[in-house]
Amino acid sequence: MSVISKLIQVAVALLCLGAAAVVLRDNGLPTSTSSSRESGQSRAPTIGAAAPSFTLRTHRLENFILRPAGGATVLNFWATWCQPCRAEMKELQSLFESKPESPRIIAVNLGETFTTVRKWVGDLGLTYTVLLDPQLTVASLYGVRGLPTTFLLDSQMMVKGIYFGPVSAAELLRSIDSLPIDRG
């Protein structure tokens, strides 16, 4: 490859990076659940906002509707190709086993097949709720831009924490234990 070709490739790469930086500077990351009437785009939920409800199929092909529960809900977005997700899924299983009365753990797979997800769940021995989001509708609703991403919801479906990247069971437990107790 000639020196000129390499220089052109570097220039194109720098131009792309610059364009991406401008887009992020001008638009930022999603910050709320409200819809912008001007653009018609919805925004990701933020801490203190109501978590959007949704319906998806489980890895057992049952319907699941996210709605308020008696305690906290950990809503995790993941994929089998995501290496940090593997460790985090084991952390979530540990949390689920150590505190069976709460929280409810829901893991939403992004865009993979039923067969792939079911094998992954079996290989890791996961016993909490695993959902399939084949069209990435819920991921879009929650503004997921990287994996893993985890939302901590209280009993009334209010967002109390958002974790970008892997989160430990200990960190989630500390956050869950700081939530007010729902006395029904």
C-alpha positions as a Python dict, from the first residue, in 0.01 Angstrom:
ca = {
    (1, 'M'): (0, 0, 0),
    (2, 'S'): (139, 339, -93),
    (3, 'V'): (207, 621, 150),
    (4, 'I'): (-66, 829, -14),
    (5, 'S'): (-326, 552, 37),
    (6, 'K'): (-231, 526, 405),
    (7, 'L'): (-255, 903, 447),
    (8, 'I'): (-599, 905, 286),
    (9, 'Q'): (-716, 625, 519),
    (10, 'V'): (-588, 814, 824),
    (11, 'A'): (-753, 1135, 705),
    (12, 'V'): (-1088, 957, 653),
    (13, 'A'): (-1065, 796, 998),
    (14, 'L'): (-990, 1131, 1161),
    (15, 'L'): (-1279, 1291, 974),
    (16, 'C'): (-1516, 1018, 1099),
    (17, 'L'): (-1395, 1060, 1458),
    (18, 'G'): (-1438, 1436, 1432),
    (19, 'A'): (-1792, 1397, 1299),
    (20, 'A'): (-1880, 1158, 1581),
    (21, 'A'): (-1741, 1403, 1838),
    (22, 'V'): (-1952, 1685, 1691),
    (23, 'V'): (-2268, 1470, 1701),
    (24, 'L'): (-2206, 1377, 2065),
    (25, 'R'): (-2126, 1737, 2157),
    (26, 'D'): (-2441, 1868, 1990),
    (27, 'N'): (-2684, 1590, 2085),
    (28, 'G'): (-2535, 1425, 2393),
    (29, 'L'): (-2651, 1095, 2535),
    (30, 'P'): (-3019, 1022, 2615),
    (31, 'T'): (-3129, 1186, 2940),
    (32, 'S'): (-3502, 1131, 3001),
    (33, 'T'): (-3806, 920, 2918),
    (34, 'S'): (-4006, 1201, 2763),
    (35, 'S'): (-4061, 1215, 2390),
    (36, 'S'): (-3940, 1513, 2198),
    (37, 'R'): (-4235, 1644, 1994),
    (38, 'E'): (-4002, 1813, 1749),
    (39, 'S'): (-3797, 1505, 1664),
    (40, 'G'): (-4039, 1228, 1760),
    (41, 'Q'): (-3754, 1046, 1936),
    (42, 'S'): (-3790, 908, 2286),
    (43, 'R'): (-3521, 958, 2547),
    (44, 'A'): (-3371, 703, 2784),
    (45, 'P'): (-3498, 701, 3142),
    (46, 'T'): (-3286, 882, 3400),
    (47, 'I'): (-3259, 840, 3775),
    (48, 'G'): (-3586, 953, 3931),
    (49, 'A'): (-3790, 893, 3613),
    (50, 'A'): (-4056, 627, 3565),
    (51, 'A'): (-3926, 314, 3393),
    (52, 'P'): (-4115, 232, 3073),
    (53, 'S'): (-4322, -86, 3084),
    (54, 'F'): (-4289, -342, 2804),
    (55, 'T'): (-4383, -694, 2698),
    (56, 'L'): (-4128, -949, 2572),
    (57, 'R'): (-4096, -1329, 2546),
    (58, 'T'): (-3884, -1524, 2792),
    (59, 'H'): (-3621, -1777, 2693),
    (60, 'R'): (-3894, -2033, 2770),
    (61, 'L'): (-4120, -1860, 2511),
    (62, 'E'): (-4363, -1723, 2772),
    (63, 'N'): (-4492, -1364, 2767),
    (64, 'F'): (-4350, -1131, 3032),
    (65, 'I'): (-4483, -783, 3110),
    (66, 'L'): (-4266, -546, 3311),
    (67, 'R'): (-4491, -388, 3573),
    (68, 'P'): (-4454, -282, 3938),
    (69, 'A'): (-4350, -557, 4180),
    (70, 'G'): (-4337, -585, 4556),
    (71, 'G'): (-3969, -497, 4570),
    (72, 'A'): (-3674, -381, 4367),
    (73, 'T'): (-3613, -487, 4008),
    (74, 'V'): (-3272, -522, 3845),
    (75, 'L'): (-3315, -478, 3469),
    (76, 'N'): (-3002, -585, 3284),
    (77, 'F'): (-2930, -555, 2909),
    (78, 'W'): (-2675, -801, 2769),
    (79, 'A'): (-2561, -1023, 2480),
    (80, 'T'): (-2375, -1355, 2461),
    (81, 'W'): (-2088, -1200, 2261),
    (82, 'C'): (-2023, -948, 2541),
    (83, 'Q'): (-1740, -1080, 2761),
    (84, 'P'): (-1814, -849, 3059),
    (85, 'C'): (-2176, -968, 3043),
    (86, 'R'): (-2071, -1326, 3123),
    (87, 'A'): (-1913, -1227, 3455),
    (88, 'E'): (-2199, -993, 3534),
    (89, 'M'): (-2460, -1263, 3465),
    (90, 'K'): (-2287, -1481, 3726),
    (91, 'E'): (-2294, -1187, 3971),
    (92, 'L'): (-2667, -1143, 3908),
    (93, 'Q'): (-2723, -1515, 3968),
    (94, 'S'): (-2532, -1486, 4296),
    (95, 'L'): (-2748, -1191, 4400),
    (96, 'F'): (-3065, -1377, 4300),
    (97, 'E'): (-2966, -1681, 4506),
    (98, 'S'): (-2857, -1479, 4810),
    (99, 'K'): (-3171, -1267, 4832),
    (100, 'P'): (-3462, -1466, 4682),
    (101, 'E'): (-3737, -1239, 4823),
    (102, 'S'): (-3592, -935, 4646),
    (103, 'P'): (-3482, -816, 4402),
    (104, 'R'): (-3653, -939, 4092),
    (105, 'I'): (-3382, -986, 3827),
    (106, 'I'): (-3469, -949, 3461),
    (107, 'A'): (-3202, -989, 3192),
    (108, 'V'): (-3289, -864, 2843),
    (109, 'N'): (-3089, -1016, 2558),
    (110, 'L'): (-3026, -787, 2264),
    (111, 'G'): (-3103, -928, 1922),
    (112, 'E'): (-2994, -1291, 1951),
    (113, 'T'): (-3184, -1606, 1863),
    (114, 'F'): (-3390, -1817, 2100),
    (115, 'T'): (-3145, -2109, 2054),
    (116, 'T'): (-2837, -1900, 2132),
    (117, 'V'): (-2993, -1746, 2442),
    (118, 'R'): (-3135, -2072, 2574),
    (119, 'K'): (-2793, -2242, 2542),
    (120, 'W'): (-2622, -1951, 2719),
    (121, 'V'): (-2875, -1961, 3004),
    (122, 'G'): (-2824, -2336, 3042),
    (123, 'D'): (-2444, -2313, 3027),
    (124, 'L'): (-2439, -2050, 3303),
    (125, 'G'): (-2715, -2214, 3509),
    (126, 'L'): (-2922, -1895, 3526),
    (127, 'T'): (-3253, -1923, 3712),
    (128, 'Y'): (-3380, -1567, 3696),
    (129, 'T'): (-3599, -1420, 3420),
    (130, 'V'): (-3427, -1393, 3082),
    (131, 'L'): (-3605, -1209, 2801),
    (132, 'L'): (-3549, -1187, 2426),
    (133, 'D'): (-3547, -848, 2252),
    (134, 'P'): (-3492, -961, 1890),
    (135, 'Q'): (-3581, -627, 1731),
    (136, 'L'): (-3402, -421, 2002),
    (137, 'T'): (-3729, -240, 2076),
    (138, 'V'): (-3686, -239, 2452),
    (139, 'A'): (-3315, -159, 2424),
    (140, 'S'): (-3414, 144, 2218),
    (141, 'L'): (-3689, 237, 2466),
    (142, 'Y'): (-3428, 239, 2743),
    (143, 'G'): (-3162, 410, 2530),
    (144, 'V'): (-2911, 128, 2568),
    (145, 'R'): (-2590, 219, 2384),
    (146, 'G'): (-2340, -22, 2534),
    (147, 'L'): (-2334, -356, 2711),
    (148, 'P'): (-2387, -444, 2979),
    (149, 'T'): (-2626, -172, 3099),
    (150, 'T'): (-2828, -221, 3416),
    (151, 'F'): (-3119, -24, 3562),
    (152, 'L'): (-3224, -51, 3928),
    (153, 'L'): (-3598, 8, 3971),
    (154, 'D'): (-3788, 46, 4296),
    (155, 'S'): (-4122, -122, 4370),
    (156, 'Q'): (-4309, 158, 4190),
    (157, 'M'): (-4097, 126, 3871),
    (158, 'M'): (-3897, 443, 3936),
    (159, 'V'): (-3534, 437, 3817),
    (160, 'K'): (-3308, 450, 4122),
    (161, 'G'): (-2977, 361, 3959),
    (162, 'I'): (-2816, 315, 3617),
    (163, 'Y'): (-2495, 120, 3571),
    (164, 'F'): (-2299, 142, 3245),
    (165, 'G'): (-2063, -154, 3222),
    (166, 'P'): (-2043, -447, 3463),
    (167, 'V'): (-2185, -406, 3813),
    (168, 'S'): (-2114, -637, 4106),
    (169, 'A'): (-2373, -813, 4320),
    (170, 'A'): (-2230, -631, 4624),
    (171, 'E'): (-2278, -289, 4466),
    (172, 'L'): (-2634, -373, 4360),
    (173, 'L'): (-2714, -510, 4705),
    (174, 'R'): (-2592, -188, 4871),
    (175, 'S'): (-2815, 15, 4638),
    (176, 'I'): (-3114, -217, 4692),
    (177, 'D'): (-3073, -209, 5068),
    (178, 'S'): (-3079, 173, 5060),
    (179, 'L'): (-3420, 178, 4886),
    (180, 'P'): (-3724, 255, 5103),
    (181, 'I'): (-3919, -54, 5204),
    (182, 'D'): (-4256, -89, 5026),
    (183, 'R'): (-4516, -154, 5292),
    (184, 'G'): (-4780, -232, 5028),
}
